[in-house]
Short mmCIF file of C-alpha atoms in Angstrom, two decimals:
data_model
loop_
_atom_site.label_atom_id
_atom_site.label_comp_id
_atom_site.label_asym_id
_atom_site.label_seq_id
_atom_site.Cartn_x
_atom_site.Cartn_y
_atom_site.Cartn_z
CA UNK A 1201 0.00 0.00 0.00
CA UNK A 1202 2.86 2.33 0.79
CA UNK A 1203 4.28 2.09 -2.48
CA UNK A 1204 1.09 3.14 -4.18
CA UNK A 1205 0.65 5.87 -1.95
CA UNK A 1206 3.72 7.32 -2.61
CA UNK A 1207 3.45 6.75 -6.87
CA UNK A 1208 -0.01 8.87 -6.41
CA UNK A 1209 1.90 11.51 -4.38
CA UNK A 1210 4.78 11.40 -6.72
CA UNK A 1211 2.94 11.61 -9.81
CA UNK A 1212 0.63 14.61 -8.55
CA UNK A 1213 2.86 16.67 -7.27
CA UNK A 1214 5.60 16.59 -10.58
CA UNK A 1215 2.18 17.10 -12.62
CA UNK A 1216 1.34 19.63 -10.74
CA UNK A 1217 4.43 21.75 -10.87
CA UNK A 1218 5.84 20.16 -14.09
CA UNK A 1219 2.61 21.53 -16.22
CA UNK A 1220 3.27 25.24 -16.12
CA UNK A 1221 6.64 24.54 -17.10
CA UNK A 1222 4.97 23.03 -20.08
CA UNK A 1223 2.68 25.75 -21.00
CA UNK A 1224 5.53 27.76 -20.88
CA UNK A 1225 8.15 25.43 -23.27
CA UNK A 1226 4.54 24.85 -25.41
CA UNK A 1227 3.91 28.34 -25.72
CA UNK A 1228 7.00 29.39 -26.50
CA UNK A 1229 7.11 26.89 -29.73
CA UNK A 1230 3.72 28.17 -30.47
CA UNK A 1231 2.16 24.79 -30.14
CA UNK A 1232 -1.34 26.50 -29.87
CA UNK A 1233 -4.68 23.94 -30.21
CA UNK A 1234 -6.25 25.09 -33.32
CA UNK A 1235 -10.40 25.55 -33.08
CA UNK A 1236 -12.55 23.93 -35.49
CA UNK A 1237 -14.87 26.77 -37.20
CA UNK A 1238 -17.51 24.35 -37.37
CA UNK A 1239 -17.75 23.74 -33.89
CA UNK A 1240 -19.17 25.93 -31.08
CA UNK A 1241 -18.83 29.61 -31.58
CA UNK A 1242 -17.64 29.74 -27.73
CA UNK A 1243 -14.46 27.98 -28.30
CA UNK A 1244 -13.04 30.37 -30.70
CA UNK A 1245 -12.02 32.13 -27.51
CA UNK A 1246 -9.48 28.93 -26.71
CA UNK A 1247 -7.32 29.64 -29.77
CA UNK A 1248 -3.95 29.59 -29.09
CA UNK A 1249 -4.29 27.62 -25.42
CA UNK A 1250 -0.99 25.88 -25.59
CA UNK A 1251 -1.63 21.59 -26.63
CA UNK A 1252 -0.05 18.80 -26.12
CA UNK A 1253 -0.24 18.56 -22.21
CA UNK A 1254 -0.74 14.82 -22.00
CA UNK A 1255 3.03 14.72 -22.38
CA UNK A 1256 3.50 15.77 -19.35
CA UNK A 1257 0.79 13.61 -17.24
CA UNK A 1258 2.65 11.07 -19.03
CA UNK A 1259 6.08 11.25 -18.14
CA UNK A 1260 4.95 12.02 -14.11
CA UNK A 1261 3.22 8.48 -14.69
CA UNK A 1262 6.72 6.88 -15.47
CA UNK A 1263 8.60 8.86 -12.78
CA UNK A 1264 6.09 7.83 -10.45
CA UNK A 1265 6.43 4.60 -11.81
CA UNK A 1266 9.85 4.11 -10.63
CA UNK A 1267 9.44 5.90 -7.35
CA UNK A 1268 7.32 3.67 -6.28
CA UNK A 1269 9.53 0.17 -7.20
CA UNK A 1270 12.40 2.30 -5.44
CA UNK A 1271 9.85 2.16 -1.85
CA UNK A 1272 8.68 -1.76 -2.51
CA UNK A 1273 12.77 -2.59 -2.80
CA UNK A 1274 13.04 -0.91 0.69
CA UNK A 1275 9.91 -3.21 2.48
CA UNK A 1276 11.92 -6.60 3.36
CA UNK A 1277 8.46 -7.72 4.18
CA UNK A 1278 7.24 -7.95 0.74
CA UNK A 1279 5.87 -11.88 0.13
CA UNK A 1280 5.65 -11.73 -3.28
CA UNK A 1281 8.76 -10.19 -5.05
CA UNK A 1282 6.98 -7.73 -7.29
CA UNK A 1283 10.17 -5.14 -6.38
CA UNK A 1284 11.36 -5.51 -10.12
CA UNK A 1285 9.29 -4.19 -13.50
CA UNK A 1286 7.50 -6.18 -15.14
CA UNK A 1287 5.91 -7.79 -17.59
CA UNK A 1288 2.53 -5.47 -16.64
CA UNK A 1289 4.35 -2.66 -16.66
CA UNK A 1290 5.58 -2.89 -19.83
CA UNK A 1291 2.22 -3.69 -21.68
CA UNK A 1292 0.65 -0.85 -19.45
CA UNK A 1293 3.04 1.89 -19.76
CA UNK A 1294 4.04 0.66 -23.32
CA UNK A 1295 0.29 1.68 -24.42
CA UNK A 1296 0.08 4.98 -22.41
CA UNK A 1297 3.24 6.39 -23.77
CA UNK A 1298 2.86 4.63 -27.47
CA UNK A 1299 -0.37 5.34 -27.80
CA UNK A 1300 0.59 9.06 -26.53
CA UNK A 1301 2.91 9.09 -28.93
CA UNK A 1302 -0.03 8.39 -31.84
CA UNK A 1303 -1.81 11.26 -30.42
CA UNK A 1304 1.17 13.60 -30.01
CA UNK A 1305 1.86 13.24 -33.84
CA UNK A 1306 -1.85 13.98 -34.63
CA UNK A 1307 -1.52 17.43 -32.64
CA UNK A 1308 2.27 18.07 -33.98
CA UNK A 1309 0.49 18.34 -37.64
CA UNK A 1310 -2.50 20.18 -36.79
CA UNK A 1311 0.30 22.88 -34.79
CA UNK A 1312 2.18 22.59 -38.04
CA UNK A 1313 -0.07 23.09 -40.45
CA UNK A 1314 -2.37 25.57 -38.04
CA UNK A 1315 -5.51 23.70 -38.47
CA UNK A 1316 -7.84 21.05 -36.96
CA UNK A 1317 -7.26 18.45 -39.17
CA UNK A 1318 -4.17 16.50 -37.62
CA UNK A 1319 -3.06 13.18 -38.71
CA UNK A 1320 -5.83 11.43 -41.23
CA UNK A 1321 -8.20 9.16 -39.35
CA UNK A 1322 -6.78 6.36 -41.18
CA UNK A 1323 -3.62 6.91 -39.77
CA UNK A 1324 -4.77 7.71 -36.55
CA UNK A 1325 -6.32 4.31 -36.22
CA UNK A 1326 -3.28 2.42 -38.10
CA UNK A 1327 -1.10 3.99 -35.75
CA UNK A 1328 -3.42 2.86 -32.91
CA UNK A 1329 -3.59 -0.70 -34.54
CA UNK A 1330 -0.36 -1.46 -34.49
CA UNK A 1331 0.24 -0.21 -31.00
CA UNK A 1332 -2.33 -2.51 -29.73
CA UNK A 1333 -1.02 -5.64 -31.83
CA UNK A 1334 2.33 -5.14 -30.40
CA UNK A 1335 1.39 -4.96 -26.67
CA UNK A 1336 -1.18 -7.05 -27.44
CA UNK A 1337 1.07 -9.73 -28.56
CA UNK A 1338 3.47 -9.39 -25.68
CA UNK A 1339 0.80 -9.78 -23.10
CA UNK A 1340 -0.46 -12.86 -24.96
CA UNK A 1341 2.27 -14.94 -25.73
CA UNK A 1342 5.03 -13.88 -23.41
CA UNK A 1343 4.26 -15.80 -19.90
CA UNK A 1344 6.68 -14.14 -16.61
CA UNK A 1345 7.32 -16.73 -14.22
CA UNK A 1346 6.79 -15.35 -10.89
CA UNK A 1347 9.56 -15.93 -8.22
CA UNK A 1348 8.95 -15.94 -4.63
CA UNK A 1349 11.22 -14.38 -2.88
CA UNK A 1350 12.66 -18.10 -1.59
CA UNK A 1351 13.45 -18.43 -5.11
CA UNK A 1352 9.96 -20.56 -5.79
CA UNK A 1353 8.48 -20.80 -8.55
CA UNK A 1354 4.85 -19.47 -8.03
CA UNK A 1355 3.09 -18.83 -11.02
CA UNK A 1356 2.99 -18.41 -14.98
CA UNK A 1357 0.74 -15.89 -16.13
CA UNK A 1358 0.29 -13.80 -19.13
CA UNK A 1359 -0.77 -10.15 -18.78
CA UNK A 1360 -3.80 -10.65 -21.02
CA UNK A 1361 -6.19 -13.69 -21.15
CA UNK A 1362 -7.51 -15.87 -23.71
CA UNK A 1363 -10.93 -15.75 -22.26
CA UNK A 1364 -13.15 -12.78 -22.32
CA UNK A 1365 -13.92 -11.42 -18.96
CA UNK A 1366 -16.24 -9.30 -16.92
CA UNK A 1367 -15.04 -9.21 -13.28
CA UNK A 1368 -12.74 -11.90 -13.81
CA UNK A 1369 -12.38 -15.03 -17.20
CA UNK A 1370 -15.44 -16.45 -17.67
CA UNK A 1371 -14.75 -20.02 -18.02
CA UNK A 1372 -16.86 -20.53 -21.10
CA UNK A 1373 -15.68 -17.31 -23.36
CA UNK A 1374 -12.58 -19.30 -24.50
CA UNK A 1375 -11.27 -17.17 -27.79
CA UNK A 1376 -7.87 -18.46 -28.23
CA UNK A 1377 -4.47 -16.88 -28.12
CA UNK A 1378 -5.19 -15.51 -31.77
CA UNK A 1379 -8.42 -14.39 -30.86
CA UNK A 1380 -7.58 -12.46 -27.65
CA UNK A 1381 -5.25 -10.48 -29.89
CA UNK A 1382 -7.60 -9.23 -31.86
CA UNK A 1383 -10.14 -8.49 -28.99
CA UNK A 1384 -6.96 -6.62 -26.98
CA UNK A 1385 -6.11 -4.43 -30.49
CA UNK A 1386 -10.09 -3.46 -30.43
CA UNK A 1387 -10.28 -2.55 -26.88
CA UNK A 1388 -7.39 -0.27 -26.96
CA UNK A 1389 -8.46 1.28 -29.96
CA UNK A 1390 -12.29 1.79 -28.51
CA UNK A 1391 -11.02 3.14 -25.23
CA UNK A 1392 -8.39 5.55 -26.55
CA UNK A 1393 -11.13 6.98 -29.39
CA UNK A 1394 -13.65 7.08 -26.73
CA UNK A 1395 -11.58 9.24 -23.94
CA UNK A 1396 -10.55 11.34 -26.93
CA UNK A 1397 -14.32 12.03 -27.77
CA UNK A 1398 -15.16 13.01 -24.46
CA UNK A 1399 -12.16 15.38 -24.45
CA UNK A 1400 -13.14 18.83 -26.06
CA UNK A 1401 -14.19 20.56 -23.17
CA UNK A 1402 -11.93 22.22 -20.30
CA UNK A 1403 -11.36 19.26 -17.36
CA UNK A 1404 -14.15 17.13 -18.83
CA UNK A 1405 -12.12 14.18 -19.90
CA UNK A 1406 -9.49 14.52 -17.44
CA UNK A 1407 -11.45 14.57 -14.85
CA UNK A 1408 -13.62 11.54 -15.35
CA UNK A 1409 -10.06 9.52 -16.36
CA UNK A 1410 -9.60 10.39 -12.47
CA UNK A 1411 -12.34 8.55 -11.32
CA UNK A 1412 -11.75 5.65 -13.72
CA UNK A 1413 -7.85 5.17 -13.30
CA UNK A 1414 -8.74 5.74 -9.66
CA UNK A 1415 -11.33 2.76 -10.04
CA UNK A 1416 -8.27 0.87 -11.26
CA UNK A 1417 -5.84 1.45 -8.25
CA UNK A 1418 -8.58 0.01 -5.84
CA UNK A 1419 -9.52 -3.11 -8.14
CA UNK A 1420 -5.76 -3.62 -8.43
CA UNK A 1421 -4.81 -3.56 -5.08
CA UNK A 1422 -8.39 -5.87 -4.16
CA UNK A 1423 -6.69 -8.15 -6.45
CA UNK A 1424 -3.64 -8.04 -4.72
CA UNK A 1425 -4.69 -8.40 -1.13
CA UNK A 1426 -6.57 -11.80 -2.93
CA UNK A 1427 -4.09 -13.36 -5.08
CA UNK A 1428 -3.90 -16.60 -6.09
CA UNK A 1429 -0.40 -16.47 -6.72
CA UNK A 1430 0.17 -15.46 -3.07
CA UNK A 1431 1.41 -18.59 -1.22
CA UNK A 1432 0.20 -17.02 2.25
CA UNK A 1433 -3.19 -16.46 0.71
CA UNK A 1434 -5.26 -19.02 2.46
CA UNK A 1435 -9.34 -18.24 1.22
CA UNK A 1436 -10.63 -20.16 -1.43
CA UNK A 1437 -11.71 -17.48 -3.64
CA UNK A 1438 -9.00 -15.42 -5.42
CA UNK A 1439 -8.24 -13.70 -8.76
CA UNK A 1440 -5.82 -15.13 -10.96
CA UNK A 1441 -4.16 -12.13 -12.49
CA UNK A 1442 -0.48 -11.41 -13.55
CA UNK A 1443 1.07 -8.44 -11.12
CA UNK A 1444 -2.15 -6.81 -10.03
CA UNK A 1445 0.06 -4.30 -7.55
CA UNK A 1446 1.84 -3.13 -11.01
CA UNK A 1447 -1.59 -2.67 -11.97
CA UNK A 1448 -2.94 -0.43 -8.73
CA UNK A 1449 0.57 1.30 -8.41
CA UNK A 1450 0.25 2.34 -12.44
CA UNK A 1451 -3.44 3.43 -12.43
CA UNK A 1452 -3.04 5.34 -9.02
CA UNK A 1453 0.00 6.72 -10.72
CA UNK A 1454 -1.53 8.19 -13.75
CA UNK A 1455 -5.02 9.51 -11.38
CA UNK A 1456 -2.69 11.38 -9.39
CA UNK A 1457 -1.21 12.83 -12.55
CA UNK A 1458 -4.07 13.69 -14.09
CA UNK A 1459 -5.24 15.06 -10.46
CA UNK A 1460 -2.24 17.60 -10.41
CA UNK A 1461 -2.40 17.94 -15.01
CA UNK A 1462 -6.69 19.61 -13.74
CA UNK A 1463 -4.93 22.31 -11.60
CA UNK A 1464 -4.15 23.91 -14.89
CA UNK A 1465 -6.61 22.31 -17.45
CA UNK A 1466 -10.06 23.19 -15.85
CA UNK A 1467 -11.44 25.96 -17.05
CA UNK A 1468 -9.99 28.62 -18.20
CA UNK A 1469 -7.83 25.75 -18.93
CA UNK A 1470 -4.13 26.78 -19.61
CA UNK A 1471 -2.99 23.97 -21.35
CA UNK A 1472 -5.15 21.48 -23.46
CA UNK A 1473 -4.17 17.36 -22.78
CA UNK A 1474 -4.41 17.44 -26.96
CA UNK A 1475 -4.86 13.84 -28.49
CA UNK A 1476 -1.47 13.12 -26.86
CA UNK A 1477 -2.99 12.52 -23.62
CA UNK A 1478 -6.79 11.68 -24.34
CA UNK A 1479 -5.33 8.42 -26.66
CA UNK A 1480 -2.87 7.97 -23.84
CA UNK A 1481 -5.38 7.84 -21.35
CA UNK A 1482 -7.26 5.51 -23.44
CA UNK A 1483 -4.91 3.27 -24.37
CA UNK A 1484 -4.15 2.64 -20.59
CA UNK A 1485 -7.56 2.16 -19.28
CA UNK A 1486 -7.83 -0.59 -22.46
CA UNK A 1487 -5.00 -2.14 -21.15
CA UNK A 1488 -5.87 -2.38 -17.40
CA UNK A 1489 -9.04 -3.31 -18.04
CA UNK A 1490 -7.56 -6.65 -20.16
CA UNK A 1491 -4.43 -6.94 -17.68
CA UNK A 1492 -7.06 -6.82 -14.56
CA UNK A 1493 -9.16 -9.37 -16.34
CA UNK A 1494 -12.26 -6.84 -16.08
CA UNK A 1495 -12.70 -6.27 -20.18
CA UNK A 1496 -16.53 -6.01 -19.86
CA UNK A 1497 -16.66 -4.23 -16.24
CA UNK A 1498 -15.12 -0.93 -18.10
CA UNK A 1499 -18.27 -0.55 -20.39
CA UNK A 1500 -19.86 0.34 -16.75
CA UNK A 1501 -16.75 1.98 -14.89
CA UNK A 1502 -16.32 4.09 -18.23
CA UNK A 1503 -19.90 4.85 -18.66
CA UNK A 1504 -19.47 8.31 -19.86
CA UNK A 1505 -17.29 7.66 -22.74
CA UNK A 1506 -19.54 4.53 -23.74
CA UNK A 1507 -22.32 7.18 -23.70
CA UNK A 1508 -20.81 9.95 -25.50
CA UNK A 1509 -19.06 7.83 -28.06
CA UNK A 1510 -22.37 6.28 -28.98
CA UNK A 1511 -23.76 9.85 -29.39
CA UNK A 1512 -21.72 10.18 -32.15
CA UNK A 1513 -22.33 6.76 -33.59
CA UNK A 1514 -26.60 7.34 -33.64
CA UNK A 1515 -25.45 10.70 -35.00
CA UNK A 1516 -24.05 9.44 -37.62
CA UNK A 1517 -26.29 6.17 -38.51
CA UNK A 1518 -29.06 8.94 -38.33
CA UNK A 1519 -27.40 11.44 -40.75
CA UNK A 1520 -26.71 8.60 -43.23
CA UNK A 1521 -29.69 6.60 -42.84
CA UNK A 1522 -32.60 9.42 -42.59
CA UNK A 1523 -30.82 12.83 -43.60
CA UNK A 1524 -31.84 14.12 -39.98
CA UNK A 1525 -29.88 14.81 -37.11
CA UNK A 1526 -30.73 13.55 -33.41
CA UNK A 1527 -28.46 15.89 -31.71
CA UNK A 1528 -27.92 19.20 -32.27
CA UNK A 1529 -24.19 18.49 -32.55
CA UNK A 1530 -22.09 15.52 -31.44
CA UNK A 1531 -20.14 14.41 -29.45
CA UNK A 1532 -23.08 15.00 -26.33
CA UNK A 1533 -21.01 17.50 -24.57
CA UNK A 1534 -21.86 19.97 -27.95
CA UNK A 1535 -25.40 19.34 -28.05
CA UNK A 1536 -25.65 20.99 -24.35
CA UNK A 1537 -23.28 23.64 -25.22
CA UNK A 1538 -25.70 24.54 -28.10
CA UNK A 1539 -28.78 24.18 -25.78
CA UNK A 1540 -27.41 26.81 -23.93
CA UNK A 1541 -25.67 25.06 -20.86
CA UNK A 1542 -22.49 26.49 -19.86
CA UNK A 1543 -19.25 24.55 -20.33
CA UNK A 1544 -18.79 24.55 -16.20
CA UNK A 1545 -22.11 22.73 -15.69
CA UNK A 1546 -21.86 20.43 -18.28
CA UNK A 1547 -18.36 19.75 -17.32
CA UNK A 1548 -19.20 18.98 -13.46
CA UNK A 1549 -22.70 17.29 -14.88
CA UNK A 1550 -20.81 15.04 -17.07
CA UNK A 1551 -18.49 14.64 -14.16
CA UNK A 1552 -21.34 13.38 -11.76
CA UNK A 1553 -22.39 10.70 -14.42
CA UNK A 1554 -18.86 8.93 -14.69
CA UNK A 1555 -18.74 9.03 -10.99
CA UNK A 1556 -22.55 6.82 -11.04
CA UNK A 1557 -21.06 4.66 -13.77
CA UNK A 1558 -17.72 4.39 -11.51
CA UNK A 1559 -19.53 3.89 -8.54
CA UNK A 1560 -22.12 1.22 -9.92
CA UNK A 1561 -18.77 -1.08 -11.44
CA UNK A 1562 -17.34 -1.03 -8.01
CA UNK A 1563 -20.38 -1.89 -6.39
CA UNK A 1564 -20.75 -4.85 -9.23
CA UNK A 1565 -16.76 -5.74 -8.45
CA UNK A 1566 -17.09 -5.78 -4.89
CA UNK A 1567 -20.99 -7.59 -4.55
CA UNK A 1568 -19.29 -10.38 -6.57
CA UNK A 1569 -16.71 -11.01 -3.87
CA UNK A 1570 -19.38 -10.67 -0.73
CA UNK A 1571 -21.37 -13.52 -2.84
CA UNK A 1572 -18.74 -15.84 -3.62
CA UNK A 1573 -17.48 -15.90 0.13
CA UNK A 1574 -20.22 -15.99 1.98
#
């Protein structure tokens, strides 16, 4: 537990004084977020606010990261000898930073070429295509051997599963090694389009990757304090899932980054998290959802991006299928500016609803556990 204290302490506090730094270095290259003229008249104002600040929730993430392996090395006490990276770590940061880097290079055009266009969304989804498939294929088909700390062998697990899960495999959803690929390449790709759909509004999508990464910490470190692989571990119901500290210590990590990133980005935000941070963001949650065996449990944890990314898909069935629109403008968070709401209520509105969705996947998470133990 100390450790992941300290990575959420860690990464808040360098986000926090590491992001005006960055809205200084960003402003200086003139790395403004351009608007889109087509969008709502009320964000013409934000031309200019500096982009690209997801680099900077990402690297406190990583520093974190490692402060918190340098405080498990110091506990003599640990009974499972997690005090190395590993294998989690890689897949997890590996898709926060890659699939940052996707992003970054969609803003680095539109600041180049001073428009809204960015990378092509073939590209964009190429780019996150292969990410996935690479991490994806690592956390399939590359089994770490957990040691205990008597030199035991204690477990093999992969990061990812060939069974589709909900709150943990379900025995019967068997898809294959092949098949889990292709499932892990279409989660990360889903998550990291849906977190950058919600984004577009000042705090909106940081925020409510807060309460989800947060959501993450608690379900990792649940898993932890239940472990199959831990030999001291005496009830008869635990979780069978590779490093689940890695996975508490990461997503506390990048919640208290993204805590100490909303100091500056709420509004008037100073600094926009760009498509560097929202695919980021994404792209983590996709992977600690698979790595914490919970694929389906994020459709309800992440309830707000589910919602607001199928806003835009009935927009656009609608628009091709009957010529009409069903929302005034989509993604969701438009069609209330439009109606007239102002960006602070639908912001802290929008807010309330992840925190439900959040709230209802713990509940589900936890009620599971009370049932099969008592």
């Amino acid at each position: 537990m100390r450790a992941v204290i300290v990575a959420i302490g860690v990464a808040f506090l360098v986000s926090l004084f590491l992001t005006p730094v960055g809205i200084r270095v960003f402003t200086a290259l003139k790395a403004g977020q351009p608007i889109r003229t087509i969008g709502p008249q009320t964000h013409l104002g934000k031309k200019g606010t500096p982009t690209m600040g997801g680099v900077v929730f990402i690297i406190a993430t990583v520093i974190a990261y490692v402060a918190g392996h340098a405080v498990l090395t110091t506990l003599p006490s640990q009974q499972i000898a997690q005090d190395r990276p590993t294998i989690t770590a890689l897949v997890l940061l590996g898709l926060f930073v890659f699939c940052g880097a996707v992003g970054f290079l969609d803003d680095f055009i539109k600041v180049r070429k001073r428009n809204s266009g960015g990378l092509s969304a073939r590209g964009k989804l190429i780019g996150q295509m292969l990410v996935g498939g690479i991490f994806g294929v690592i956390a399939l088909y590359f089994p770490s051997t957990m040691v205990g700390l008597e030199g035991q062998r204690i477990s093999d697990e992969t990061v990812g599963s060939e069974t589709i899960s909900f709150i943990r495999d379900i025995e019967w959803a068997q898809v294959g090694k092949a098949g889990s690929v292709i499932i892990f390449i279409f989660v990360i790709m889903s998550m990291s389009n849906a977190v950058n759909l919600t984004d577009g509004l000042d705090g909106l999508a940081t925020g409510a990757s807060v309460m989800v990464l947060g959501a993450y910490s608690i379900i990792g470190f649940w898993q932890y304090r239940h472990w199959c692989a831990d030999p001291n571990y005496t009830m008869d119901y635990c979780y069978s899932v590779r490093d689940p500290l890695e996975i508490s210590m990461i997503a506390g990590a990048a919640a208290g980054a993204c805590v100490g990133f909303l100091w500056w980005n709420t509004s008037p935000a100073r600094i926009f998290m760009g498509d560097t941070g929202a695919l980021g963001l994404g792209g983590l949650i996709g992977g600690l959802a698979m790595a914490s065996r919970t694929m389906l449990l994020v459709l309800i944890l992440g309830g707000l991006f589910l919602i607001i990314t199928m806003s835009v898909v009935i927009q656009i069935i609608s628009f091709k299928t009957t010529g009409k629109r069903v929302f005034r403008m989509s993604p969701l968070q438009h069609h209330f500016e439009l109606a007239g709401w102002s960006e602070v209520n639908i912001v802290v509105r929008f807010w309330i609803v992840a925190g439900i969705g959040v709230a209802i996947g713990l509940g589900i998470f936890y009620s599971e556990f009370l049932a099969a133990t008592s």
